[in-house]
Each structure stands twice: as C-alpha cells, then as structure tokens.
Amino acid sequence: MTAANNRRTIAVASGKGGTGKTTISTNLALVLAQQGKSVELLDCDVEEPNCHIFLKPQIHSSKPVNVLYPSVIQDKCTGCGVCAQVCEYSAIVVVKNKVLVFPGLCHSCGGCTLFCPEEALEEVERQVGIVEEGSSSGIHVIQGLLDITELMSAAVINGVKKSAGLSDIVIIDSPPGTSCPVIESVKDADFVLLVTEPTPFGLNDLKLAVGMVRQLGIPFAVAINRCDMGDGEVQRYCDDEHIRIILEIPDDIRIAQAYSRGEMIINVLHEYKGLFVQCLETFFNQKDPGLNTGQDGQ
Amino acid sequence: MKIAVSATGKSLDDQVDARLGRVQCFLIVDTETMEFHALDNASINAGGGAGIQTAQMLSEQNVKAVLTGNCGPNAFQVFNAAGIQVIVGVSGVIRTAVEQFKSGAFSQAATPNVAPHSGMKGGGGMGRGRR
C-alpha cells in the first residue's frame, strides 16, 4: 500500500474465529460506500475469503501471487550442509550429501542462497495463490486466495495489500487468531477493531489478540457481537484494561438468518445501520479514537 | 544393525509411540546385542518441519531402520534419501517390536501413511489459528 495523505486503514481482527469479523467489515465498508466515501475492502482471510458471499463483487481482474524458493544446481553442490543450517524452517535439508528442498515450508528469506559457499543455489518462482479485484455497491473489493495445500498465507496477504491504495479508507478483514497471517494483515493498519463475543472462549482469545496489538503498538478498540448473551466478563475485562467498546451487536436471530442467506445486515435490518454509522463516527471524529494501545495509557 | 524406535519412555519395556516428529524420544537399539540408548527429540517443539528435522537427526545416527506408528510425506522423503527403512503401524512394547523386526515380521512402508503435521496436538497443523 502506498501512503496517501488522508488514507485511514482499519483492520477488523479477532483472536477467536466465528465472532463476526466478516459481518462487521463488510457492513462497515457498505456504510462508508453509501455515505459516498471511497472505500476498499481487503479480504485477507486468504484460506477462506468470504466477504464475496455477502458483497457479491463483480471480479474484473485476477493475478498470481508468486514466491521464491531455492533450486539446487547439482554440479556445483558439494553437500556441505550450510543451507540446512541457515534454514529456520527445515525447508532445505542435506542428507548423505544430498540436498532436499521442501518448497511448501520455504519462507522465501533467501538465506540459503546467500550463504551457500559454492553458489549452488538459485531462487526460482512458484505460484501459491491469486489476488482478485472487483467492485460491489461502490466498494473496491480485493481478495486473496491461497492455493490448496499451500501454507504461506502471508505472501498472498501481502499481495492483497500491495494491490490496494486507490481509496481514502481501507477496511481489512483479517484471518482469525494471532499468528503470522494475522500480523501480516494488521501490521500497517492505523487502527484495529477486535471483534469478540461475551463468552469465556471469546474472552480468552480477546486477551491474546489485545496482547498482539499492544505489541504492535496499534490503537485499537473492541466490538462485541451477540452482546446480550453469555456472561459479562468481556465487558469487565475491557473496563479493567481501559479498552473502549465501540460497537455492540445484539444476539438477534434475524441477523443470523440474514447472514445465512448471504445478505447484508444494514440492507435488510435497517434499525442496525445506526450501530455501524456510530462506530465509524467514533473512529473518524476523534484524533485518537481509542482508543488506546493499552497499558502505556496512550 | 542399529535401528531407531519412537518411544514413550527410555527403556525397552516402554511402548512404541505413534508419533515421529513430535515424539518425546527415540531408543537407538543394536538389534544384535539389544544394547540401546535414548535420544531426546530436539524437534518436539519445532514451529514446523519437525518430521524433517527428526529424520535428519536419525540419519546422523546411522540407523538402518526406524520403527514408529505414523510417518508423513516430508519425513518419509528424508528417510528415503538417507536410505533408511521406514516401518509404520508399529505399537506395543518396544522390546517385542524389536524382536518382531528381527524375525522379519515387518515390511518396509512404500509410502507415507499419514498427512503432514499429523502428530501435532489438537490436529491444528500449520497455517491456521493460534499458536
């Protein structure tokens, strides 16, 4: 993504899966588009992108995502094993003077090629996924799709992010969890909205996600989905940690019904549009909408 | 002949462990004398590539065969390159398994018998979710 003056990037993330990241990011994007803002929605959940189910974008371009991995030049290789020592991921090993490469495990760091004393390695390209672009209701939708059996989601996520940059506002639908693909999705965002649910599982995974964004130093706030069910522990935790809750969506069966039909909440349940508008206002009308990075009291 | 057995403990009376890359330890057994020593598996907590690292470690022990429960494609490829026989589906007491191996009761696996990352707790595998 290239930096523009007023561009703001909001990443929607969560420690726990199935909390409503896609619901929230697609509805936020649609509210912005309906307000006449230029908005891009990046579906960075490249193992199972699903924003398209709700926004049904017209895909107009598709391009491959390639990564580099080492290939052995047999007549130069002495089987010394330096490459295997360099590799953090066991993507290249040397057994009985034979070099074995496991492309699926390679993180494309280039270390083995750099350190090979015989210059017996060269980097070659292979495809691990695609990036698709399209539009829907005034939203520029960009989604990544990791090839089946591939592991390097971060490369595809990076491809999605590189394709963005035309709009004033970018909404990122991140994968669940707190591992590398999530970090790759949220690390350049101006703000992270952490979605959770008021259950012990939701709380446990929220704590992990809060730890992650604090480590990254990105301002954040919390959204609670199905806010009127479960226990009050998530709210209590947010109070204790001075984390702002800027969106609460009730547990309404009509939302679940709309979701299962692939419909947008704000289009079919108009009374909920205000929640998303308000959430965005909280974000845009304040200099620092949280909005905090937590313990350091920012 | 020196062979490796994935083990739940450090004696011949312990059980064969079904795991390879994520097993606690191996017994390196001399099939002629039944002398053995235990070898801790350094890859047990590896972020990824545990089977590969384990297979490489065993090849450095110059074993001729490995007795285990499950072996995935990555480790299998390394064992193949190293010329190490892989025997999968082995269970029970280690001493008995080694005796059975000596009597020729086992046949070498021609292909890996499980998918990659099968030995990870919770079956999460790589790529997905929290770690």
PDB file of C-alpha atoms in Angstrom, chain A residues 149-258:
ATOM      1  CA  THR A 149      -2.052 -27.431   0.224  1.00  0.00           C
ATOM      2  CA  GLU A 150      -0.030 -24.208   0.429  1.00  0.00           C
ATOM      3  CA  LEU A 151       0.971 -22.806   3.814  1.00  0.00           C
ATOM      4  CA  MET A 152       2.377 -19.359   3.121  1.00  0.00           C
ATOM      5  CA  SER A 153      -0.742 -17.229   3.595  1.00  0.00           C
ATOM      6  CA  ALA A 154       1.367 -14.205   4.454  1.00  0.00           C
ATOM      7  CA  ALA A 155       2.649 -14.000   0.870  1.00  0.00           C
ATOM      8  CA  VAL A 156      -0.892 -13.861  -0.516  1.00  0.00           C
ATOM      9  CA  ILE A 157      -1.992 -11.373   2.157  1.00  0.00           C
ATOM     10  CA  ASN A 158       0.951  -9.198   1.181  1.00  0.00           C
ATOM     11  CA  GLY A 159      -0.193  -9.440  -2.445  1.00  0.00           C
ATOM     12  CA  VAL A 160      -3.673  -8.265  -1.445  1.00  0.00           C
ATOM     13  CA  LYS A 161      -2.266  -5.299   0.473  1.00  0.00           C
ATOM     14  CA  LYS A 162       0.004  -4.316  -2.403  1.00  0.00           C
ATOM     15  CA  SER A 163      -2.995  -4.193  -4.736  1.00  0.00           C
ATOM     16  CA  ALA A 164      -4.750  -1.653  -2.507  1.00  0.00           C
ATOM     17  CA  GLY A 165      -4.150   2.057  -2.435  1.00  0.00           C
ATOM     18  CA  LEU A 166      -6.759   3.751  -4.560  1.00  0.00           C
ATOM     19  CA  SER A 167      -9.179   4.804  -1.863  1.00  0.00           C
ATOM     20  CA  ASP A 168      -9.380   7.079   1.180  1.00  0.00           C
ATOM     21  CA  ILE A 169     -10.474   4.337   3.523  1.00  0.00           C
ATOM     22  CA  VAL A 170      -9.283   0.748   3.633  1.00  0.00           C
ATOM     23  CA  ILE A 171     -11.113  -1.912   5.647  1.00  0.00           C
ATOM     24  CA  ILE A 172      -9.168  -5.128   6.205  1.00  0.00           C
ATOM     25  CA  ASP A 173     -10.992  -8.364   7.026  1.00  0.00           C
ATOM     26  CA  SER A 174      -8.252 -10.282   8.808  1.00  0.00           C
ATOM     27  CA  PRO A 175      -7.970 -14.041   9.415  1.00  0.00           C
ATOM     28  CA  PRO A 176      -8.659 -15.253  12.968  1.00  0.00           C
ATOM     29  CA  GLY A 177      -6.011 -15.878  15.599  1.00  0.00           C
ATOM     30  CA  THR A 178      -2.786 -14.116  16.482  1.00  0.00           C
ATOM     31  CA  SER A 179      -0.260 -15.903  14.258  1.00  0.00           C
ATOM     32  CA  CYS A 180       1.795 -14.723  11.259  1.00  0.00           C
ATOM     33  CA  PRO A 181      -1.093 -14.271   8.778  1.00  0.00           C
ATOM     34  CA  VAL A 182      -2.899 -12.040  11.272  1.00  0.00           C
ATOM     35  CA  ILE A 183       0.205  -9.951  11.973  1.00  0.00           C
ATOM     36  CA  GLU A 184       0.737  -9.570   8.223  1.00  0.00           C
ATOM     37  CA  SER A 185      -2.890  -8.403   7.837  1.00  0.00           C
ATOM     38  CA  VAL A 186      -2.984  -5.842  10.639  1.00  0.00           C
ATOM     39  CA  LYS A 187       0.574  -4.542  10.990  1.00  0.00           C
ATOM     40  CA  ASP A 188       0.235  -1.497   8.713  1.00  0.00           C
ATOM     41  CA  ALA A 189      -3.259  -0.545   9.891  1.00  0.00           C
ATOM     42  CA  ASP A 190      -3.957   2.760  11.646  1.00  0.00           C
ATOM     43  CA  PHE A 191      -6.484   1.109  13.839  1.00  0.00           C
ATOM     44  CA  VAL A 192      -7.584  -2.399  14.794  1.00  0.00           C
ATOM     45  CA  LEU A 193     -11.138  -3.315  15.706  1.00  0.00           C
ATOM     46  CA  LEU A 194     -11.027  -6.512  17.761  1.00  0.00           C
ATOM     47  CA  VAL A 195     -14.240  -8.489  17.448  1.00  0.00           C
ATOM     48  CA  THR A 196     -15.246 -10.837  20.228  1.00  0.00           C
ATOM     49  CA  GLU A 197     -18.248 -12.466  21.854  1.00  0.00           C
ATOM     50  CA  PRO A 198     -19.190 -12.385  25.548  1.00  0.00           C
ATOM     51  CA  THR A 199     -18.179 -15.956  26.354  1.00  0.00           C
ATOM     52  CA  PRO A 200     -15.192 -17.462  28.172  1.00  0.00           C
ATOM     53  CA  PHE A 201     -13.758 -18.517  24.782  1.00  0.00           C
ATOM     54  CA  GLY A 202     -14.284 -15.044  23.384  1.00  0.00           C
ATOM     55  CA  LEU A 203     -12.578 -13.502  26.402  1.00  0.00           C
ATOM     56  CA  ASN A 204      -9.609 -15.849  26.358  1.00  0.00           C
ATOM     57  CA  ASP A 205      -8.919 -15.181  22.698  1.00  0.00           C
ATOM     58  CA  LEU A 206      -9.587 -11.456  23.064  1.00  0.00           C
ATOM     59  CA  LYS A 207      -6.827 -11.286  25.665  1.00  0.00           C
ATOM     60  CA  LEU A 208      -4.418 -12.906  23.218  1.00  0.00           C
ATOM     61  CA  ALA A 209      -5.451 -10.502  20.460  1.00  0.00           C
ATOM     62  CA  VAL A 210      -5.074  -7.494  22.779  1.00  0.00           C
ATOM     63  CA  GLY A 211      -1.579  -8.719  23.634  1.00  0.00           C
ATOM     64  CA  MET A 212      -0.791  -8.861  19.934  1.00  0.00           C
ATOM     65  CA  VAL A 213      -1.992  -5.349  19.036  1.00  0.00           C
ATOM     66  CA  ARG A 214      -0.302  -3.872  22.089  1.00  0.00           C
ATOM     67  CA  GLN A 215       2.929  -5.495  20.988  1.00  0.00           C
ATOM     68  CA  LEU A 216       2.433  -3.965  17.544  1.00  0.00           C
ATOM     69  CA  GLY A 217       1.606  -0.580  19.105  1.00  0.00           C
ATOM     70  CA  ILE A 218      -1.535  -0.041  17.037  1.00  0.00           C
ATOM     71  CA  PRO A 219      -4.524   1.831  18.530  1.00  0.00           C
ATOM     72  CA  PHE A 220      -7.476  -0.478  18.966  1.00  0.00           C
ATOM     73  CA  ALA A 221     -10.962  -0.874  20.358  1.00  0.00           C
ATOM     74  CA  VAL A 222     -13.347  -3.782  20.819  1.00  0.00           C
ATOM     75  CA  ALA A 223     -16.564  -4.813  19.085  1.00  0.00           C
ATOM     76  CA  ILE A 224     -18.803  -7.289  20.908  1.00  0.00           C
ATOM     77  CA  ASN A 225     -21.038  -9.423  18.747  1.00  0.00           C
ATOM     78  CA  ARG A 226     -24.121 -11.103  20.265  1.00  0.00           C
ATOM     79  CA  CYS A 227     -23.500  -8.689  23.147  1.00  0.00           C
ATOM     80  CA  ASP A 228     -26.590  -9.610  25.173  1.00  0.00           C
ATOM     81  CA  MET A 229     -25.732 -13.279  25.594  1.00  0.00           C
ATOM     82  CA  GLY A 230     -23.032 -15.077  27.599  1.00  0.00           C
ATOM     83  CA  ASP A 231     -21.531 -13.530  30.706  1.00  0.00           C
ATOM     84  CA  GLY A 232     -20.323 -10.019  31.496  1.00  0.00           C
ATOM     85  CA  GLU A 233     -16.661 -10.942  31.707  1.00  0.00           C
ATOM     86  CA  VAL A 234     -15.603  -9.389  28.386  1.00  0.00           C
ATOM     87  CA  GLN A 235     -17.136  -6.048  29.382  1.00  0.00           C
ATOM     88  CA  ARG A 236     -15.463  -6.293  32.794  1.00  0.00           C
ATOM     89  CA  TYR A 237     -12.094  -7.089  31.234  1.00  0.00           C
ATOM     90  CA  CYS A 238     -12.392  -4.109  28.847  1.00  0.00           C
ATOM     91  CA  ASP A 239     -13.296  -1.816  31.766  1.00  0.00           C
ATOM     92  CA  ASP A 240     -10.338  -3.041  33.808  1.00  0.00           C
ATOM     93  CA  GLU A 241      -7.952  -2.603  30.903  1.00  0.00           C
ATOM     94  CA  HIS A 242      -9.433   0.756  29.820  1.00  0.00           C
ATOM     95  CA  ILE A 243     -10.263  -0.650  26.401  1.00  0.00           C
ATOM     96  CA  ARG A 244     -13.139   1.066  24.623  1.00  0.00           C
ATOM     97  CA  ILE A 245     -16.039  -0.931  23.249  1.00  0.00           C
ATOM     98  CA  ILE A 246     -17.181   0.965  20.148  1.00  0.00           C
ATOM     99  CA  LEU A 247     -19.650  -1.481  18.654  1.00  0.00           C
ATOM    100  CA  GLU A 248     -22.131  -3.871  20.257  1.00  0.00           C
ATOM    101  CA  ILE A 249     -24.363  -6.019  18.092  1.00  0.00           C
ATOM    102  CA  PRO A 250     -27.276  -7.788  19.814  1.00  0.00           C
ATOM    103  CA  ASP A 251     -27.963 -11.509  19.566  1.00  0.00           C
ATOM    104  CA  ASP A 252     -30.843 -11.282  17.087  1.00  0.00           C
ATOM    105  CA  ILE A 253     -31.947 -14.358  15.181  1.00  0.00           C
ATOM    106  CA  ARG A 254     -32.834 -12.153  12.196  1.00  0.00           C
ATOM    107  CA  ILE A 255     -29.147 -11.243  11.896  1.00  0.00           C
ATOM    108  CA  ALA A 256     -28.270 -14.940  11.776  1.00  0.00           C
ATOM    109  CA  GLN A 257     -31.000 -15.510   9.183  1.00  0.00           C
ATOM    110  CA  ALA A 258     -29.750 -12.630   7.011  1.00  0.00           C
TER     111      ALA A 258
END
